[in-house]
PDB file of C-alpha atoms in Angstrom:
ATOM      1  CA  UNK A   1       0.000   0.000   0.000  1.00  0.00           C
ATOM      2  CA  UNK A   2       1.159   3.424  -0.901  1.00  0.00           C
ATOM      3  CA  UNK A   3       1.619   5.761   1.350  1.00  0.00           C
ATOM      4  CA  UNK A   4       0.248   9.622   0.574  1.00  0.00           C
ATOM      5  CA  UNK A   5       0.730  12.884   2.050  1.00  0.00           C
ATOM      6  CA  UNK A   6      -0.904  16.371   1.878  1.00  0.00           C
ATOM      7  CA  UNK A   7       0.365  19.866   2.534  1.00  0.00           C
ATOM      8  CA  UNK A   8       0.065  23.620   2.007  1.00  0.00           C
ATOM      9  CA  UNK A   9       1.685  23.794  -1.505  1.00  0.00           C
ATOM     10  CA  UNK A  10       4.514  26.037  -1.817  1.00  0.00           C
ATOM     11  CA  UNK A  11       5.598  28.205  -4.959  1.00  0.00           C
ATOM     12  CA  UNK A  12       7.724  25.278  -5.790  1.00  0.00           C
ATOM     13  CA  UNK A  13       5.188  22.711  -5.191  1.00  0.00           C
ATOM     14  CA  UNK A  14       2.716  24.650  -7.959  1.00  0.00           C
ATOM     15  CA  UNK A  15       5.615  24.541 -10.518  1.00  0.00           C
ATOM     16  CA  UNK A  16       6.979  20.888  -9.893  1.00  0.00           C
ATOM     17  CA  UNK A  17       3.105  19.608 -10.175  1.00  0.00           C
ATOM     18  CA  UNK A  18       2.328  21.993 -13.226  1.00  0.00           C
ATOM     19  CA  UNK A  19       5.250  20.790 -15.658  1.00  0.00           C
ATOM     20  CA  UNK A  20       4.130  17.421 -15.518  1.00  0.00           C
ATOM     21  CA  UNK A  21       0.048  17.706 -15.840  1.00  0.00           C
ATOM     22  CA  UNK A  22      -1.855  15.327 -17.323  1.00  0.00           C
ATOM     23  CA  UNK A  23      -2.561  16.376 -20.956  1.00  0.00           C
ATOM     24  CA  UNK A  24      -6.005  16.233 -20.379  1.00  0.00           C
ATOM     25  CA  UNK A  25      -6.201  18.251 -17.287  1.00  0.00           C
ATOM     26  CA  UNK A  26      -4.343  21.722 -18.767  1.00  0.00           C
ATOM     27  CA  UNK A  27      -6.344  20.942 -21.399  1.00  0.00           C
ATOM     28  CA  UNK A  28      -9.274  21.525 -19.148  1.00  0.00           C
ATOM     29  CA  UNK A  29      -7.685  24.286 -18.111  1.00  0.00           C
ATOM     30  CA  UNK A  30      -7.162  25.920 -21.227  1.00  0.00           C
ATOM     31  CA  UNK A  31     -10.444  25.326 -22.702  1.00  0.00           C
ATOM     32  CA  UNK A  32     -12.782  26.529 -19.765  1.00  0.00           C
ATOM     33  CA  UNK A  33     -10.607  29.463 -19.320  1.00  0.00           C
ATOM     34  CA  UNK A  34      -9.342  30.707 -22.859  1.00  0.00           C
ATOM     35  CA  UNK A  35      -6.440  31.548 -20.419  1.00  0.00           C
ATOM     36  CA  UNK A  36      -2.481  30.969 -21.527  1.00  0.00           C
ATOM     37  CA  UNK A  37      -0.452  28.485 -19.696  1.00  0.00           C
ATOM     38  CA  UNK A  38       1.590  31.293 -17.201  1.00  0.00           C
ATOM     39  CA  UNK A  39      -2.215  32.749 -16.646  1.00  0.00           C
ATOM     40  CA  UNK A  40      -3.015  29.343 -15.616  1.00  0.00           C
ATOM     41  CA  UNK A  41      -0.056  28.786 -13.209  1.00  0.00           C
ATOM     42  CA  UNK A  42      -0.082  32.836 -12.130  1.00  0.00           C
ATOM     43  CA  UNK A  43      -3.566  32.146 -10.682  1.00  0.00           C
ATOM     44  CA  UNK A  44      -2.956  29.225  -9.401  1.00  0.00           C
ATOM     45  CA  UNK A  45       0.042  31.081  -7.188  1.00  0.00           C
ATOM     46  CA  UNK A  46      -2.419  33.587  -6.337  1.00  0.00           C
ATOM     47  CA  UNK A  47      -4.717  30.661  -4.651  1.00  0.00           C
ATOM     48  CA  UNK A  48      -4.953  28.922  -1.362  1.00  0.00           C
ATOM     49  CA  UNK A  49      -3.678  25.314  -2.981  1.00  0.00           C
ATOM     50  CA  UNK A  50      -2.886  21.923  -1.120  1.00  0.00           C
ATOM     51  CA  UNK A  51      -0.487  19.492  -2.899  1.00  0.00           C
ATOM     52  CA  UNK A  52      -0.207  15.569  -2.198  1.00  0.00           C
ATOM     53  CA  UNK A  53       2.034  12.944  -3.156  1.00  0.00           C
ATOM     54  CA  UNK A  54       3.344   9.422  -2.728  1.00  0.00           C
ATOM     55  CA  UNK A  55       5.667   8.432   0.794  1.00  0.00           C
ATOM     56  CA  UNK A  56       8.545  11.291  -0.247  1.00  0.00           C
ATOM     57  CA  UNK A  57       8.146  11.432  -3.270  1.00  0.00           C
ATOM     58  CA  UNK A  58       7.125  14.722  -5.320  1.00  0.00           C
ATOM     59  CA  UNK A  59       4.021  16.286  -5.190  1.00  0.00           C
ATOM     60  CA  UNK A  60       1.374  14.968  -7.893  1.00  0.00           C
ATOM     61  CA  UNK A  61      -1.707  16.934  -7.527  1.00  0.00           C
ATOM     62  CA  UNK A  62      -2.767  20.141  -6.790  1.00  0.00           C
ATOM     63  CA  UNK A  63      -6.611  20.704  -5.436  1.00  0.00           C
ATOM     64  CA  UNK A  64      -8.262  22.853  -3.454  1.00  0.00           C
ATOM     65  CA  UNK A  65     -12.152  24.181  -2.770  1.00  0.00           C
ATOM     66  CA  UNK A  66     -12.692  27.507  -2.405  1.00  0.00           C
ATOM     67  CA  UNK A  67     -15.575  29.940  -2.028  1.00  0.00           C
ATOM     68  CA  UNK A  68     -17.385  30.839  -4.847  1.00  0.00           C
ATOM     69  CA  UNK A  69     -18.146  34.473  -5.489  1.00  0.00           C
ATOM     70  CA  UNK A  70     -21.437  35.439  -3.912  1.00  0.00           C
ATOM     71  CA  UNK A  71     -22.484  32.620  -2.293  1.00  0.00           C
ATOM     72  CA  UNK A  72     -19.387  31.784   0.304  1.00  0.00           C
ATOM     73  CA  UNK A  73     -21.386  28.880   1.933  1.00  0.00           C
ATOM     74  CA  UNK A  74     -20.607  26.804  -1.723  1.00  0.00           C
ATOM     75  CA  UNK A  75     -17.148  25.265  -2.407  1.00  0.00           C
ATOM     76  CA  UNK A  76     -15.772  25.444  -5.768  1.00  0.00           C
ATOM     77  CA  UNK A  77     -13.668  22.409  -5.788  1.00  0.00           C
ATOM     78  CA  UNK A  78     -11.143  21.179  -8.253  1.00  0.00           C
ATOM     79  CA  UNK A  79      -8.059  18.751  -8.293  1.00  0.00           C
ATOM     80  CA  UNK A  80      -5.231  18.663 -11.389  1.00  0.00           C
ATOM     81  CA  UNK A  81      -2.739  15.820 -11.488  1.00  0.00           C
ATOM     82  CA  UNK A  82      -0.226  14.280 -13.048  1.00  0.00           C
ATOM     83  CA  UNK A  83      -0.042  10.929 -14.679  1.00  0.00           C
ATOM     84  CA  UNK A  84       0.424   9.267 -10.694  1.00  0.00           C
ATOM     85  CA  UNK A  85      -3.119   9.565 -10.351  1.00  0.00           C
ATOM     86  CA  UNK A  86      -3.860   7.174 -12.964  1.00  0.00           C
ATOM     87  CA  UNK A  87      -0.534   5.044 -11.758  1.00  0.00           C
ATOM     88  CA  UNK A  88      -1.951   5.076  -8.302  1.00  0.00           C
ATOM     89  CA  UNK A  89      -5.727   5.220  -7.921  1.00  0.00           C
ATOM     90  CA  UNK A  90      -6.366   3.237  -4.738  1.00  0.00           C
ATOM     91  CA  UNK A  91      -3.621   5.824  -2.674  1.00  0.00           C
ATOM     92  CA  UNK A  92      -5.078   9.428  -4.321  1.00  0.00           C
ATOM     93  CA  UNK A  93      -8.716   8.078  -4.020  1.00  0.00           C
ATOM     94  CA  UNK A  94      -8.456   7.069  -0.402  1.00  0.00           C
ATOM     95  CA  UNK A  95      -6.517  10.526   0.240  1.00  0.00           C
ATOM     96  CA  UNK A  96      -9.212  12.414  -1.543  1.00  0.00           C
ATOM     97  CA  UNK A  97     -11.904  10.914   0.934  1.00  0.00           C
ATOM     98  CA  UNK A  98     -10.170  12.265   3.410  1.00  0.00           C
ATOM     99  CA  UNK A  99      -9.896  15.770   2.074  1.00  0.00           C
ATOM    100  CA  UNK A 100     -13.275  15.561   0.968  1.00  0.00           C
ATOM    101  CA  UNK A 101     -14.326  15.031   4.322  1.00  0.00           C
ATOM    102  CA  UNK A 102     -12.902  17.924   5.597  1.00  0.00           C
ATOM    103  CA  UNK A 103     -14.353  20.021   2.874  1.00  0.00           C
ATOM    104  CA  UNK A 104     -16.967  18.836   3.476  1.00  0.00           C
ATOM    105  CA  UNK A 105     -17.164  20.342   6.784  1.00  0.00           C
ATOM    106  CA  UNK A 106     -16.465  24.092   5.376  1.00  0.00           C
ATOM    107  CA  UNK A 107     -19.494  24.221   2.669  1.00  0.00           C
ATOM    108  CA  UNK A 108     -23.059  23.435   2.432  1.00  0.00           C
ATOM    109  CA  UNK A 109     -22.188  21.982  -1.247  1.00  0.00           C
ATOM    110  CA  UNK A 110     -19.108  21.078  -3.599  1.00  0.00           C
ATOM    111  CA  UNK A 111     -19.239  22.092  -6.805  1.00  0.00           C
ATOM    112  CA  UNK A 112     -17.453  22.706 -10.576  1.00  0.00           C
ATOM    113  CA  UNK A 113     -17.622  21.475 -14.064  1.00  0.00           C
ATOM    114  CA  UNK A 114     -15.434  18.741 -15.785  1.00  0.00           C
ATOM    115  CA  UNK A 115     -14.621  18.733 -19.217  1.00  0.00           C
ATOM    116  CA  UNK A 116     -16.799  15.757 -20.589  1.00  0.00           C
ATOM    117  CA  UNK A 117     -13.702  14.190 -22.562  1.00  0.00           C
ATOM    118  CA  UNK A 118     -11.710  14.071 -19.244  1.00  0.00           C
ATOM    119  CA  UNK A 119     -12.681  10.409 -18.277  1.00  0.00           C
ATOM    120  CA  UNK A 120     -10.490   9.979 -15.812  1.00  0.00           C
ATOM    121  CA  UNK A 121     -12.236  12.772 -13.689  1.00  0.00           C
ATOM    122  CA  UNK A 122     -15.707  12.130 -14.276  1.00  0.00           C
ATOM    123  CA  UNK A 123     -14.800   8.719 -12.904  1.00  0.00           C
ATOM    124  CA  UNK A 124     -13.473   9.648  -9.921  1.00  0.00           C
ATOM    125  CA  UNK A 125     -15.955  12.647  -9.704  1.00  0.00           C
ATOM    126  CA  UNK A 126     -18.696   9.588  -9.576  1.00  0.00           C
ATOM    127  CA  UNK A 127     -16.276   7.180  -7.294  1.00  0.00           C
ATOM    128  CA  UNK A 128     -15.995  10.442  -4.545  1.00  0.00           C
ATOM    129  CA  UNK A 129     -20.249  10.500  -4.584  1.00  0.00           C
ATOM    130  CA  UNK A 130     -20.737  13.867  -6.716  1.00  0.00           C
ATOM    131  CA  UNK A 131     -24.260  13.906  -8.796  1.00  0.00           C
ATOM    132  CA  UNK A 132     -23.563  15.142 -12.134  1.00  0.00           C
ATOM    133  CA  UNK A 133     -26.770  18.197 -13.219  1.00  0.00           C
ATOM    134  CA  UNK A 134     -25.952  18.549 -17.020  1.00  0.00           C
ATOM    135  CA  UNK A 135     -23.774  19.402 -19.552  1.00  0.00           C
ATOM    136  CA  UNK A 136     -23.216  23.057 -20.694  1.00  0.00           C
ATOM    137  CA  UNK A 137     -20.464  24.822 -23.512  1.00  0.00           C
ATOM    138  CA  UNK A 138     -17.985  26.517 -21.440  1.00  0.00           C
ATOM    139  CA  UNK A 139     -15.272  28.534 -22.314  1.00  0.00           C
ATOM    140  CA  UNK A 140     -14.195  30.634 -25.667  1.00  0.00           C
ATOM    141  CA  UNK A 141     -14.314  27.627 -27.662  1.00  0.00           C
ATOM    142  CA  UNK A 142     -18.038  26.508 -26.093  1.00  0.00           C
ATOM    143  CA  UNK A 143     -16.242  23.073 -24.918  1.00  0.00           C
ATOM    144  CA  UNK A 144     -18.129  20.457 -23.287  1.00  0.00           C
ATOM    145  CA  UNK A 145     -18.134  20.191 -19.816  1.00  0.00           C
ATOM    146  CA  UNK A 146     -20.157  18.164 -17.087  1.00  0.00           C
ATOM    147  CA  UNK A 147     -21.350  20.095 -13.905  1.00  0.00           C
ATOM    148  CA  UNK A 148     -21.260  18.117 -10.825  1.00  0.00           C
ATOM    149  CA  UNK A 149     -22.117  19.166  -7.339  1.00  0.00           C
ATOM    150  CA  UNK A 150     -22.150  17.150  -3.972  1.00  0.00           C
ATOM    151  CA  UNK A 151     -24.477  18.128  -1.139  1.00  0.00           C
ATOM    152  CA  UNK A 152     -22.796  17.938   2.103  1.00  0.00           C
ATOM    153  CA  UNK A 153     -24.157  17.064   5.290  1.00  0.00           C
TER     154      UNK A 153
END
Protein backbone atom coordinates (compact mmCIF):
# COMPACT_ATOMS: atom_id res chain seq x y z
CA UNK A 1 0.00 0.00 0.00
CA UNK A 2 1.16 3.42 -0.90
CA UNK A 3 1.62 5.76 1.35
CA UNK A 4 0.25 9.62 0.57
CA UNK A 5 0.73 12.88 2.05
CA UNK A 6 -0.90 16.37 1.88
CA UNK A 7 0.36 19.87 2.53
CA UNK A 8 0.06 23.62 2.01
CA UNK A 9 1.68 23.79 -1.50
CA UNK A 10 4.51 26.04 -1.82
CA UNK A 11 5.60 28.21 -4.96
CA UNK A 12 7.72 25.28 -5.79
CA UNK A 13 5.19 22.71 -5.19
CA UNK A 14 2.72 24.65 -7.96
CA UNK A 15 5.61 24.54 -10.52
CA UNK A 16 6.98 20.89 -9.89
CA UNK A 17 3.11 19.61 -10.18
CA UNK A 18 2.33 21.99 -13.23
CA UNK A 19 5.25 20.79 -15.66
CA UNK A 20 4.13 17.42 -15.52
CA UNK A 21 0.05 17.71 -15.84
CA UNK A 22 -1.86 15.33 -17.32
CA UNK A 23 -2.56 16.38 -20.96
CA UNK A 24 -6.01 16.23 -20.38
CA UNK A 25 -6.20 18.25 -17.29
CA UNK A 26 -4.34 21.72 -18.77
CA UNK A 27 -6.34 20.94 -21.40
CA UNK A 28 -9.27 21.53 -19.15
CA UNK A 29 -7.69 24.29 -18.11
CA UNK A 30 -7.16 25.92 -21.23
CA UNK A 31 -10.44 25.33 -22.70
CA UNK A 32 -12.78 26.53 -19.77
CA UNK A 33 -10.61 29.46 -19.32
CA UNK A 34 -9.34 30.71 -22.86
CA UNK A 35 -6.44 31.55 -20.42
CA UNK A 36 -2.48 30.97 -21.53
CA UNK A 37 -0.45 28.49 -19.70
CA UNK A 38 1.59 31.29 -17.20
CA UNK A 39 -2.21 32.75 -16.65
CA UNK A 40 -3.01 29.34 -15.62
CA UNK A 41 -0.06 28.79 -13.21
CA UNK A 42 -0.08 32.84 -12.13
CA UNK A 43 -3.57 32.15 -10.68
CA UNK A 44 -2.96 29.22 -9.40
CA UNK A 45 0.04 31.08 -7.19
CA UNK A 46 -2.42 33.59 -6.34
CA UNK A 47 -4.72 30.66 -4.65
CA UNK A 48 -4.95 28.92 -1.36
CA UNK A 49 -3.68 25.31 -2.98
CA UNK A 50 -2.89 21.92 -1.12
CA UNK A 51 -0.49 19.49 -2.90
CA UNK A 52 -0.21 15.57 -2.20
CA UNK A 53 2.03 12.94 -3.16
CA UNK A 54 3.34 9.42 -2.73
CA UNK A 55 5.67 8.43 0.79
CA UNK A 56 8.54 11.29 -0.25
CA UNK A 57 8.15 11.43 -3.27
CA UNK A 58 7.13 14.72 -5.32
CA UNK A 59 4.02 16.29 -5.19
CA UNK A 60 1.37 14.97 -7.89
CA UNK A 61 -1.71 16.93 -7.53
CA UNK A 62 -2.77 20.14 -6.79
CA UNK A 63 -6.61 20.70 -5.44
CA UNK A 64 -8.26 22.85 -3.45
CA UNK A 65 -12.15 24.18 -2.77
CA UNK A 66 -12.69 27.51 -2.40
CA UNK A 67 -15.57 29.94 -2.03
CA UNK A 68 -17.39 30.84 -4.85
CA UNK A 69 -18.15 34.47 -5.49
CA UNK A 70 -21.44 35.44 -3.91
CA UNK A 71 -22.48 32.62 -2.29
CA UNK A 72 -19.39 31.78 0.30
CA UNK A 73 -21.39 28.88 1.93
CA UNK A 74 -20.61 26.80 -1.72
CA UNK A 75 -17.15 25.26 -2.41
CA UNK A 76 -15.77 25.44 -5.77
CA UNK A 77 -13.67 22.41 -5.79
CA UNK A 78 -11.14 21.18 -8.25
CA UNK A 79 -8.06 18.75 -8.29
CA UNK A 80 -5.23 18.66 -11.39
CA UNK A 81 -2.74 15.82 -11.49
CA UNK A 82 -0.23 14.28 -13.05
CA UNK A 83 -0.04 10.93 -14.68
CA UNK A 84 0.42 9.27 -10.69
CA UNK A 85 -3.12 9.57 -10.35
CA UNK A 86 -3.86 7.17 -12.96
CA UNK A 87 -0.53 5.04 -11.76
CA UNK A 88 -1.95 5.08 -8.30
CA UNK A 89 -5.73 5.22 -7.92
CA UNK A 90 -6.37 3.24 -4.74
CA UNK A 91 -3.62 5.82 -2.67
CA UNK A 92 -5.08 9.43 -4.32
CA UNK A 93 -8.72 8.08 -4.02
CA UNK A 94 -8.46 7.07 -0.40
CA UNK A 95 -6.52 10.53 0.24
CA UNK A 96 -9.21 12.41 -1.54
CA UNK A 97 -11.90 10.91 0.93
CA UNK A 98 -10.17 12.26 3.41
CA UNK A 99 -9.90 15.77 2.07
CA UNK A 100 -13.27 15.56 0.97
CA UNK A 101 -14.33 15.03 4.32
CA UNK A 102 -12.90 17.92 5.60
CA UNK A 103 -14.35 20.02 2.87
CA UNK A 104 -16.97 18.84 3.48
CA UNK A 105 -17.16 20.34 6.78
CA UNK A 106 -16.46 24.09 5.38
CA UNK A 107 -19.49 24.22 2.67
CA UNK A 108 -23.06 23.44 2.43
CA UNK A 109 -22.19 21.98 -1.25
CA UNK A 110 -19.11 21.08 -3.60
CA UNK A 111 -19.24 22.09 -6.81
CA UNK A 112 -17.45 22.71 -10.58
CA UNK A 113 -17.62 21.48 -14.06
CA UNK A 114 -15.43 18.74 -15.79
CA UNK A 115 -14.62 18.73 -19.22
CA UNK A 116 -16.80 15.76 -20.59
CA UNK A 117 -13.70 14.19 -22.56
CA UNK A 118 -11.71 14.07 -19.24
CA UNK A 119 -12.68 10.41 -18.28
CA UNK A 120 -10.49 9.98 -15.81
CA UNK A 121 -12.24 12.77 -13.69
CA UNK A 122 -15.71 12.13 -14.28
CA UNK A 123 -14.80 8.72 -12.90
CA UNK A 124 -13.47 9.65 -9.92
CA UNK A 125 -15.95 12.65 -9.70
CA UNK A 126 -18.70 9.59 -9.58
CA UNK A 127 -16.28 7.18 -7.29
CA UNK A 128 -15.99 10.44 -4.55
CA UNK A 129 -20.25 10.50 -4.58
CA UNK A 130 -20.74 13.87 -6.72
CA UNK A 131 -24.26 13.91 -8.80
CA UNK A 132 -23.56 15.14 -12.13
CA UNK A 133 -26.77 18.20 -13.22
CA UNK A 134 -25.95 18.55 -17.02
CA UNK A 135 -23.77 19.40 -19.55
CA UNK A 136 -23.22 23.06 -20.69
CA UNK A 137 -20.46 24.82 -23.51
CA UNK A 138 -17.98 26.52 -21.44
CA UNK A 139 -15.27 28.53 -22.31
CA UNK A 140 -14.19 30.63 -25.67
CA UNK A 141 -14.31 27.63 -27.66
CA UNK A 142 -18.04 26.51 -26.09
CA UNK A 143 -16.24 23.07 -24.92
CA UNK A 144 -18.13 20.46 -23.29
CA UNK A 145 -18.13 20.19 -19.82
CA UNK A 146 -20.16 18.16 -17.09
CA UNK A 147 -21.35 20.10 -13.91
CA UNK A 148 -21.26 18.12 -10.83
CA UNK A 149 -22.12 19.17 -7.34
CA UNK A 150 -22.15 17.15 -3.97
CA UNK A 151 -24.48 18.13 -1.14
CA UNK A 152 -22.80 17.94 2.10
CA UNK A 153 -24.16 17.06 5.29
Amino acid sequence: TNKTFVRVASEEDIRSVFKRLRTEDIRECRDMTGASDEEILTGMLDCFVLTGGLDDGPPEVLFGADPVPFYPEVGNIWLLGTSAIEEYPRAFHRTALTCLREFETKFSSLTNFADSRNEVHLRWIKRLGFSFLREVPLGPRSTPFREFVKICA
